PDB file of C-alpha atoms in Angstrom:
ATOM      1  CA  MET A   1      97.651 100.387 114.813  1.00 55.00           C
ATOM      2  CA  ASP A   2     101.069 102.134 114.744  1.00 66.00           C
ATOM      3  CA  THR A   3     101.778 105.711 115.832  1.00 70.00           C
ATOM      4  CA  ASN A   4     101.457 107.148 112.310  1.00 74.00           C
ATOM      5  CA  SER A   5      98.083 105.471 111.745  1.00 78.00           C
ATOM      6  CA  ARG A   6      96.740 106.831 115.030  1.00 79.00           C
ATOM      7  CA  LEU A   7      98.052 110.318 114.246  1.00 79.00           C
ATOM      8  CA  THR A   8      96.518 110.182 110.759  1.00 84.00           C
ATOM      9  CA  THR A   9      93.137 109.194 112.197  1.00 87.00           C
ATOM     10  CA  LEU A  10      93.262 112.003 114.746  1.00 84.00           C
ATOM     11  CA  THR A  11      94.383 114.458 112.044  1.00 87.00           C
ATOM     12  CA  ARG A  12      91.259 113.606 110.078  1.00 91.00           C
ATOM     13  CA  ILE A  13      89.255 114.343 113.218  1.00 90.00           C
ATOM     14  CA  GLY A  14      91.143 117.644 113.316  1.00 89.00           C
ATOM     15  CA  PHE A  15      90.019 118.488 109.769  1.00 92.00           C
ATOM     16  CA  ALA A  16      86.458 117.618 110.785  1.00 93.00           C
ATOM     17  CA  THR A  17      86.786 119.779 113.889  1.00 91.00           C
ATOM     18  CA  ARG A  18      87.989 122.712 111.789  1.00 93.00           C
ATOM     19  CA  GLY A  19      85.032 122.208 109.481  1.00 94.00           C
ATOM     20  CA  LEU A  20      82.594 122.096 112.384  1.00 93.00           C
ATOM     21  CA  LEU A  21      84.013 125.318 113.845  1.00 93.00           C
ATOM     22  CA  TYR A  22      83.634 127.165 110.541  1.00 95.00           C
ATOM     23  CA  LEU A  23      80.107 125.851 110.066  1.00 95.00           C
ATOM     24  CA  VAL A  24      79.204 127.152 113.529  1.00 94.00           C
ATOM     25  CA  ILE A  25      80.773 130.558 112.748  1.00 95.00           C
ATOM     26  CA  ALA A  26      78.756 130.720 109.520  1.00 96.00           C
ATOM     27  CA  MET A  27      75.535 129.546 111.169  1.00 95.00           C
ATOM     28  CA  LEU A  28      75.785 132.181 113.897  1.00 94.00           C
ATOM     29  CA  ILE A  29      76.434 135.094 111.530  1.00 94.00           C
ATOM     30  CA  LEU A  30      73.860 133.963 108.940  1.00 94.00           C
ATOM     31  CA  ARG A  31      71.042 133.090 111.356  1.00 91.00           C
ATOM     32  CA  THR A  32      71.543 135.444 114.298  1.00 88.00           C
ATOM     33  CA  GLY A  33      74.054 138.083 113.179  1.00 89.00           C
ATOM     34  CA  ARG A  34      76.382 136.973 115.999  1.00 90.00           C
ATOM     35  CA  ALA A  35      80.041 137.340 115.006  1.00 92.00           C
ATOM     36  CA  GLU A  36      82.465 134.723 116.325  1.00 91.00           C
ATOM     37  CA  ASP A  37      85.920 133.373 115.511  1.00 91.00           C
ATOM     38  CA  PRO A  38      87.105 129.743 115.892  1.00 91.00           C
ATOM     39  CA  SER A  39      87.707 130.290 119.631  1.00 90.00           C
ATOM     40  CA  GLY A  40      84.175 131.595 120.095  1.00 89.00           C
ATOM     41  CA  ALA A  41      82.741 128.728 118.047  1.00 90.00           C
ATOM     42  CA  LEU A  42      84.712 126.283 120.213  1.00 90.00           C
ATOM     43  CA  GLU A  43      83.209 127.797 123.365  1.00 89.00           C
ATOM     44  CA  TYR A  44      79.730 127.699 121.805  1.00 89.00           C
ATOM     45  CA  LEU A  45      80.077 123.992 120.984  1.00 87.00           C
ATOM     46  CA  GLY A  46      81.540 123.260 124.405  1.00 83.00           C
ATOM     47  CA  ASN A  47      78.540 124.792 126.119  1.00 82.00           C
ATOM     48  CA  GLY A  48      76.196 122.613 124.086  1.00 73.00           C
ATOM     49  CA  GLY A  49      78.161 119.393 123.706  1.00 70.00           C
ATOM     50  CA  GLY A  50      79.940 119.039 127.030  1.00 76.00           C
ATOM     51  CA  GLN A  51      83.217 117.417 128.052  1.00 84.00           C
ATOM     52  CA  LEU A  52      83.172 114.503 125.615  1.00 87.00           C
ATOM     53  CA  LEU A  53      82.831 116.675 122.513  1.00 88.00           C
ATOM     54  CA  LEU A  54      85.505 119.062 123.769  1.00 89.00           C
ATOM     55  CA  GLY A  55      87.832 116.142 124.469  1.00 90.00           C
ATOM     56  CA  ILE A  56      87.401 114.727 120.943  1.00 89.00           C
ATOM     57  CA  MET A  57      87.913 118.176 119.424  1.00 88.00           C
ATOM     58  CA  ALA A  58      91.013 118.832 121.543  1.00 90.00           C
ATOM     59  CA  ALA A  59      92.562 115.507 120.471  1.00 90.00           C
ATOM     60  CA  GLY A  60      91.806 116.228 116.818  1.00 88.00           C
ATOM     61  CA  LEU A  61      93.164 119.781 117.008  1.00 91.00           C
ATOM     62  CA  ILE A  62      96.365 118.586 118.689  1.00 92.00           C
ATOM     63  CA  ALA A  63      96.933 115.967 115.979  1.00 87.00           C
ATOM     64  CA  TYR A  64      96.117 118.461 113.219  1.00 89.00           C
ATOM     65  CA  GLY A  65      98.447 121.025 114.772  1.00 91.00           C
ATOM     66  CA  ILE A  66     101.269 118.475 115.049  1.00 90.00           C
ATOM     67  CA  TRP A  67     100.719 117.414 111.437  1.00 88.00           C
ATOM     68  CA  ARG A  68     100.867 121.029 110.198  1.00 89.00           C
ATOM     69  CA  VAL A  69     103.988 121.799 112.230  1.00 91.00           C
ATOM     70  CA  ALA A  70     105.574 118.567 110.951  1.00 87.00           C
ATOM     71  CA  ASP A  71     104.708 119.662 107.411  1.00 87.00           C
ATOM     72  CA  ALA A  72     106.594 122.902 108.036  1.00 88.00           C
ATOM     73  CA  ALA A  73     109.571 121.019 109.472  1.00 86.00           C
ATOM     74  CA  PHE A  74     109.738 117.974 107.159  1.00 83.00           C
ATOM     75  CA  ASP A  75     107.926 119.183 103.996  1.00 80.00           C
ATOM     76  CA  LEU A  76     105.351 116.377 104.178  1.00 79.00           C
ATOM     77  CA  GLU A  77     103.217 117.961 101.454  1.00 80.00           C
ATOM     78  CA  ARG A  78     106.143 118.251  99.011  1.00 78.00           C
ATOM     79  CA  HIS A  79     106.077 122.052  98.823  1.00 78.00           C
ATOM     80  CA  GLY A  80     109.609 122.225  97.469  1.00 77.00           C
ATOM     81  CA  SER A  81     112.629 124.335  98.398  1.00 77.00           C
ATOM     82  CA  ASP A  82     111.911 127.459  96.328  1.00 82.00           C
ATOM     83  CA  ARG A  83     110.479 130.697  97.727  1.00 80.00           C
ATOM     84  CA  LYS A  84     106.889 129.613  97.135  1.00 79.00           C
ATOM     85  CA  GLY A  85     107.518 126.333  98.918  1.00 81.00           C
ATOM     86  CA  ALA A  86     109.171 128.120 101.823  1.00 82.00           C
ATOM     87  CA  MET A  87     106.147 130.432 102.170  1.00 81.00           C
ATOM     88  CA  GLU A  88     103.767 127.468 102.120  1.00 82.00           C
ATOM     89  CA  ARG A  89     105.773 125.721 104.827  1.00 86.00           C
ATOM     90  CA  LEU A  90     105.804 128.901 106.904  1.00 85.00           C
ATOM     91  CA  GLY A  91     102.029 129.105 106.532  1.00 84.00           C
ATOM     92  CA  ALA A  92     101.737 125.469 107.610  1.00 87.00           C
ATOM     93  CA  GLY A  93     103.779 126.204 110.721  1.00 90.00           C
ATOM     94  CA  VAL A  94     101.634 129.206 111.632  1.00 88.00           C
ATOM     95  CA  SER A  95      98.471 127.163 111.065  1.00 89.00           C
ATOM     96  CA  GLY A  96      99.830 124.392 113.267  1.00 91.00           C
ATOM     97  CA  ILE A  97     100.587 126.772 116.118  1.00 93.00           C
ATOM     98  CA  VAL A  98      97.136 128.374 115.814  1.00 90.00           C
ATOM     99  CA  HIS A  99      95.393 125.010 116.003  1.00 92.00           C
ATOM    100  CA  LEU A 100      97.540 123.851 118.913  1.00 94.00           C
ATOM    101  CA  ALA A 101      96.468 127.054 120.687  1.00 92.00           C
ATOM    102  CA  LEU A 102      92.846 126.176 119.908  1.00 92.00           C
ATOM    103  CA  ALA A 103      93.424 122.720 121.376  1.00 93.00           C
ATOM    104  CA  TRP A 104      94.802 124.345 124.532  1.00 93.00           C
ATOM    105  CA  GLN A 105      91.669 126.500 124.728  1.00 91.00           C
ATOM    106  CA  ALA A 106      89.506 123.375 124.373  1.00 91.00           C
ATOM    107  CA  ILE A 107      91.384 121.766 127.252  1.00 92.00           C
ATOM    108  CA  GLY A 108      90.910 124.971 129.260  1.00 90.00           C
ATOM    109  CA  LEU A 109      87.160 124.884 128.588  1.00 88.00           C
ATOM    110  CA  MET A 110      87.077 121.293 129.853  1.00 88.00           C
ATOM    111  CA  ARG A 111      88.644 122.584 133.078  1.00 86.00           C
ATOM    112  CA  GLY A 112      86.125 125.416 133.322  1.00 82.00           C
ATOM    113  CA  VAL A 113      88.452 128.200 132.127  1.00 80.00           C
ATOM    114  CA  ALA A 114      86.598 130.706 129.931  1.00 75.00           C
ATOM    115  CA  ILE A 115      88.167 132.024 126.714  1.00 73.00           C
ATOM    116  CA  SER A 116      89.000 135.679 127.217  1.00 69.00           C
ATOM    117  CA  GLY A 117      89.113 138.455 124.640  1.00 70.00           C
ATOM    118  CA  ASP A 118      90.245 138.832 121.051  1.00 74.00           C
ATOM    119  CA  SER A 119      93.832 137.571 120.776  1.00 80.00           C
ATOM    120  CA  THR A 120      94.611 139.842 117.807  1.00 84.00           C
ATOM    121  CA  ARG A 121      93.406 142.915 119.680  1.00 85.00           C
ATOM    122  CA  GLU A 122      95.185 141.913 122.880  1.00 85.00           C
ATOM    123  CA  GLY A 123      98.410 141.310 120.957  1.00 83.00           C
ATOM    124  CA  THR A 124      98.063 144.707 119.297  1.00 85.00           C
ATOM    125  CA  ARG A 125      97.505 146.391 122.652  1.00 85.00           C
ATOM    126  CA  THR A 126     100.627 144.725 124.068  1.00 86.00           C
ATOM    127  CA  ALA A 127     102.706 145.682 121.010  1.00 85.00           C
ATOM    128  CA  LEU A 128     101.617 149.323 121.111  1.00 85.00           C
ATOM    129  CA  GLN A 129     102.822 149.596 124.696  1.00 86.00           C
ATOM    130  CA  LEU A 130     106.366 148.783 123.577  1.00 83.00           C
ATOM    131  CA  PRO A 131     108.839 151.309 122.107  1.00 83.00           C
ATOM    132  CA  GLY A 132     108.303 151.319 118.360  1.00 80.00           C
ATOM    133  CA  GLY A 133     105.334 149.025 118.840  1.00 81.00           C
ATOM    134  CA  TRP A 134     103.599 150.441 115.781  1.00 84.00           C
ATOM    135  CA  ALA A 135     106.276 148.769 113.643  1.00 88.00           C
ATOM    136  CA  LEU A 136     105.425 145.386 115.186  1.00 89.00           C
ATOM    137  CA  VAL A 137     101.759 146.026 114.443  1.00 90.00           C
ATOM    138  CA  MET A 138     102.610 146.878 110.833  1.00 91.00           C
ATOM    139  CA  ALA A 139     104.635 143.670 110.560  1.00 90.00           C
ATOM    140  CA  GLY A 140     101.626 141.736 111.841  1.00 90.00           C
ATOM    141  CA  ALA A 141      99.454 143.507 109.276  1.00 91.00           C
ATOM    142  CA  ALA A 142     101.873 142.471 106.526  1.00 92.00           C
ATOM    143  CA  VAL A 143     101.597 138.831 107.652  1.00 89.00           C
ATOM    144  CA  PHE A 144      97.800 138.991 107.448  1.00 91.00           C
ATOM    145  CA  VAL A 145      97.968 140.563 103.991  1.00 93.00           C
ATOM    146  CA  VAL A 146     100.318 137.847 102.735  1.00 89.00           C
ATOM    147  CA  LEU A 147      98.117 135.118 104.234  1.00 89.00           C
ATOM    148  CA  GLY A 148      95.065 136.697 102.633  1.00 93.00           C
ATOM    149  CA  ALA A 149      96.761 136.909  99.242  1.00 93.00           C
ATOM    150  CA  VAL A 150      97.796 133.238  99.471  1.00 89.00           C
ATOM    151  CA  GLN A 151      94.225 132.200 100.295  1.00 93.00           C
ATOM    152  CA  LEU A 152      92.846 134.177  97.347  1.00 96.00           C
ATOM    153  CA  LEU A 153      95.483 132.690  95.049  1.00 94.00           C
ATOM    154  CA  LYS A 154      94.457 129.202  96.151  1.00 93.00           C
ATOM    155  CA  ALA A 155      90.823 130.086  95.431  1.00 96.00           C
ATOM    156  CA  ALA A 156      91.700 131.334  91.953  1.00 96.00           C
ATOM    157  CA  LYS A 157      93.984 128.452  90.968  1.00 95.00           C
ATOM    158  CA  GLY A 158      92.169 125.642  92.781  1.00 94.00           C
ATOM    159  CA  SER A 159      95.536 124.331  93.958  1.00 91.00           C
ATOM    160  CA  PHE A 160      93.904 122.912  97.113  1.00 93.00           C
ATOM    161  CA  LEU A 161      92.369 120.138  94.979  1.00 95.00           C
ATOM    162  CA  ARG A 162      95.717 118.414  94.443  1.00 91.00           C
ATOM    163  CA  HIS A 163      95.627 117.148  98.028  1.00 90.00           C
ATOM    164  CA  LEU A 164      92.318 115.293  97.567  1.00 95.00           C
ATOM    165  CA  ASP A 165      91.494 111.898  96.158  1.00 94.00           C
ATOM    166  CA  PRO A 166      91.380 112.602  92.374  1.00 93.00           C
ATOM    167  CA  ALA A 167      87.884 111.153  91.951  1.00 93.00           C
ATOM    168  CA  VAL A 168      86.508 113.504  94.625  1.00 95.00           C
ATOM    169  CA  ALA A 169      88.523 116.511  93.425  1.00 95.00           C
ATOM    170  CA  GLN A 170      86.740 116.312  90.055  1.00 94.00           C
ATOM    171  CA  GLN A 171      83.329 116.922  91.627  1.00 96.00           C
ATOM    172  CA  PRO A 172      82.161 120.492  90.791  1.00 96.00           C
ATOM    173  CA  TRP A 173      80.564 121.068  94.214  1.00 96.00           C
ATOM    174  CA  VAL A 174      83.832 120.150  95.934  1.00 97.00           C
ATOM    175  CA  LYS A 175      85.788 122.535  93.712  1.00 96.00           C
ATOM    176  CA  TRP A 176      83.401 125.444  94.223  1.00 97.00           C
ATOM    177  CA  SER A 177      82.997 124.940  97.968  1.00 97.00           C
ATOM    178  CA  GLY A 178      86.789 125.105  98.240  1.00 97.00           C
ATOM    179  CA  ARG A 179      87.018 128.173  96.011  1.00 98.00           C
ATOM    180  CA  ALA A 180      84.310 130.025  97.949  1.00 98.00           C
ATOM    181  CA  GLY A 181      85.829 129.001 101.285  1.00 97.00           C
ATOM    182  CA  TYR A 182      89.372 130.059 100.498  1.00 97.00           C
ATOM    183  CA  ALA A 183      88.137 133.315  98.956  1.00 98.00           C
ATOM    184  CA  ALA A 184      86.161 134.133 102.120  1.00 97.00           C
ATOM    185  CA  ARG A 185      89.132 133.364 104.342  1.00 96.00           C
ATOM    186  CA  GLY A 186      91.363 135.463 102.111  1.00 96.00           C
ATOM    187  CA  LEU A 187      89.032 138.447 102.449  1.00 97.00           C
ATOM    188  CA  VAL A 188      88.913 138.040 106.231  1.00 96.00           C
ATOM    189  CA  PHE A 189      92.723 137.998 106.464  1.00 95.00           C
ATOM    190  CA  LEU A 190      93.052 141.029 104.175  1.00 96.00           C
ATOM    191  CA  ILE A 191      90.554 142.995 106.270  1.00 96.00           C
ATOM    192  CA  CYS A 192      92.393 141.926 109.443  1.00 95.00           C
ATOM    193  CA  GLY A 193      95.548 143.359 107.889  1.00 94.00           C
ATOM    194  CA  TYR A 194      93.784 146.606 106.964  1.00 94.00           C
ATOM    195  CA  LEU A 195      92.400 147.019 110.483  1.00 92.00           C
ATOM    196  CA  LEU A 196      95.845 146.365 111.945  1.00 91.00           C
ATOM    197  CA  VAL A 197      97.305 149.079 109.703  1.00 91.00           C
ATOM    198  CA  GLN A 198      94.644 151.473 111.000  1.00 89.00           C
ATOM    199  CA  ALA A 199      95.459 150.467 114.576  1.00 87.00           C
ATOM    200  CA  GLY A 200      99.187 151.005 113.996  1.00 83.00           C
ATOM    201  CA  ILE A 201      98.746 154.411 112.363  1.00 80.00           C
ATOM    202  CA  GLU A 202      96.314 155.682 114.987  1.00 81.00           C
ATOM    203  CA  GLU A 203      97.979 153.722 117.828  1.00 78.00           C
ATOM    204  CA  ARG A 204      94.582 152.469 118.948  1.00 81.00           C
ATOM    205  CA  ALA A 205      94.400 148.748 119.718  1.00 79.00           C
ATOM    206  CA  GLY A 206      90.616 148.867 119.590  1.00 80.00           C
ATOM    207  CA  GLU A 207      90.785 149.251 115.817  1.00 81.00           C
ATOM    208  CA  ALA A 208      92.356 145.786 115.465  1.00 82.00           C
ATOM    209  CA  GLY A 209      90.675 142.427 115.725  1.00 83.00           C
ATOM    210  CA  GLY A 210      90.414 138.902 114.410  1.00 87.00           C
ATOM    211  CA  MET A 211      87.676 137.114 112.480  1.00 92.00           C
ATOM    212  CA  ALA A 212      84.882 137.988 114.903  1.00 91.00           C
ATOM    213  CA  HIS A 213      85.783 141.681 114.709  1.00 91.00           C
ATOM    214  CA  VAL A 214      85.933 141.539 110.904  1.00 94.00           C
ATOM    215  CA  LEU A 215      82.489 139.921 110.675  1.00 94.00           C
ATOM    216  CA  SER A 216      81.012 142.531 113.017  1.00 93.00           C
ATOM    217  CA  TRP A 217      82.834 145.307 111.089  1.00 93.00           C
ATOM    218  CA  LEU A 218      81.317 144.241 107.758  1.00 94.00           C
ATOM    219  CA  THR A 219      77.910 145.664 106.896  1.00 90.00           C
ATOM    220  CA  ASN A 220      74.967 143.811 105.406  1.00 89.00           C
ATOM    221  CA  PRO A 221      75.027 142.066 102.930  1.00 91.00           C
ATOM    222  CA  PHE A 222      78.817 141.669 102.922  1.00 94.00           C
ATOM    223  CA  ASP A 223      78.871 139.928 106.308  1.00 94.00           C
ATOM    224  CA  LEU A 224      76.336 137.410 104.991  1.00 94.00           C
ATOM    225  CA  ILE A 225      78.332 136.856 101.791  1.00 96.00           C
ATOM    226  CA  VAL A 226      81.520 136.194 103.755  1.00 97.00           C
ATOM    227  CA  GLY A 227      79.536 134.031 106.191  1.00 96.00           C
ATOM    228  CA  ALA A 228      78.288 131.919 103.292  1.00 97.00           C
ATOM    229  CA  GLY A 229      81.875 131.563 102.089  1.00 97.00           C
ATOM    230  CA  LEU A 230      83.001 130.435 105.538  1.00 97.00           C
ATOM    231  CA  SER A 231      80.183 127.893 105.523  1.00 97.00           C
ATOM    232  CA  ALA A 232      81.570 126.575 102.227  1.00 97.00           C
ATOM    233  CA  PHE A 233      85.022 126.329 103.823  1.00 97.00           C
ATOM    234  CA  GLY A 234      83.534 124.320 106.681  1.00 97.00           C
ATOM    235  CA  LEU A 235      81.954 121.947 104.172  1.00 97.00           C
ATOM    236  CA  PHE A 236      85.221 121.617 102.262  1.00 97.00           C
ATOM    237  CA  SER A 237      87.064 120.851 105.524  1.00 96.00           C
ATOM    238  CA  LEU A 238      84.669 117.961 106.130  1.00 96.00           C
ATOM    239  CA  VAL A 239      85.488 116.680 102.622  1.00 97.00           C
ATOM    240  CA  GLU A 240      89.197 116.920 103.510  1.00 96.00           C
ATOM    241  CA  ALA A 241      88.580 114.978 106.719  1.00 95.00           C
ATOM    242  CA  ARG A 242      87.494 112.012 104.629  1.00 95.00           C
ATOM    243  CA  TYR A 243      89.321 112.341 101.309  1.00 96.00           C
ATOM    244  CA  ARG A 244      92.529 114.327 101.895  1.00 94.00           C
ATOM    245  CA  GLN A 245      95.665 112.373 101.029  1.00 90.00           C
ATOM    246  CA  LEU A 246      97.800 112.570 104.163  1.00 85.00           C
ATOM    247  CA  HIS A 247     101.506 111.832 104.252  1.00 75.00           C
ATOM    248  CA  ASP A 248     102.945 110.126 107.302  1.00 70.00           C
ATOM    249  CA  VAL A 249     104.617 112.182 109.996  1.00 68.00           C
ATOM    250  CA  PRO A 250     108.002 110.526 110.784  1.00 64.00           C
ATOM    251  CA  VAL A 251     107.062 110.053 114.433  1.00 59.00           C
ATOM    252  CA  ASP A 252     108.395 106.518 114.840  1.00 59.00           C
ATOM    253  CA  ALA A 253     111.737 107.435 113.256  1.00 57.00           C
ATOM    254  CA  ALA A 254     112.053 110.478 115.516  1.00 51.00           C
ATOM    255  CA  ILE A 255     111.308 108.352 118.593  1.00 50.00           C
ATOM    256  CA  ARG A 256     113.903 105.775 117.561  1.00 57.00           C
ATOM    257  CA  ARG A 257     116.525 108.501 117.016  1.00 52.00           C
ATOM    258  CA  ALA A 258     115.739 110.079 120.376  1.00 43.00           C
ATOM    259  CA  THR A 259     115.924 106.677 122.103  1.00 55.00           C
ATOM    260  CA  SER A 260     119.235 105.799 120.468  1.00 57.00           C
ATOM    261  CA  LEU A 261     120.807 109.029 121.776  1.00 50.00           C
ATOM    262  CA  ARG A 262     120.331 108.010 125.397  1.00 53.00           C
TER     263      ARG A 262
END
């Protein structure tokens, strides 16, 4: 098995890991009212599954993160060179970095290092301590709003289906699980952006927060509705783990170029 084949296999594990994390987030909010984000879900699974599960998830998240960053750098998914394509590649890069950070947290959990705090809130607190920090917070809010709008647009258009095996993409349950999942994620990102705006205006970092804060901020039944949507996204991620059409990352070519420069 060559490098690309191994990376593709691990990337599929990464999709499955993402799906498992979202299913855990949904299960916790729907069954117990406990609000978590992917980091919290990772810690929850680590406590129950031990070192082996964390190791598999870390490997999958690293491969998925590399694949997303490579998509941003090499346009693996054929996004194109127009403004829309550039935005999609930027989103892929951000997603890759986020999942590499999750992989680092998984490795930390394997070493006994607990995950601390809400990264969005901590970042807001740090920004507000800087001169003109409110502007940085507003810029972060704008990023969340754009990400949320993109997710909602995907839900409306069903553009996510073009990456799947055509026979699977035609299944109604696959289409609607993807639509519900992307819509739920879009709402979460939009609310994150709104809370960041509030934090920037009032200069109070406690107003900001990530997915866990959004789920705890929502009142019943809206938290349950969003939780159900996140469950659908977890299911769709498991479908992607098996049926997504993945393009090769030019790892071997990059290694050969690097070797030839020595």
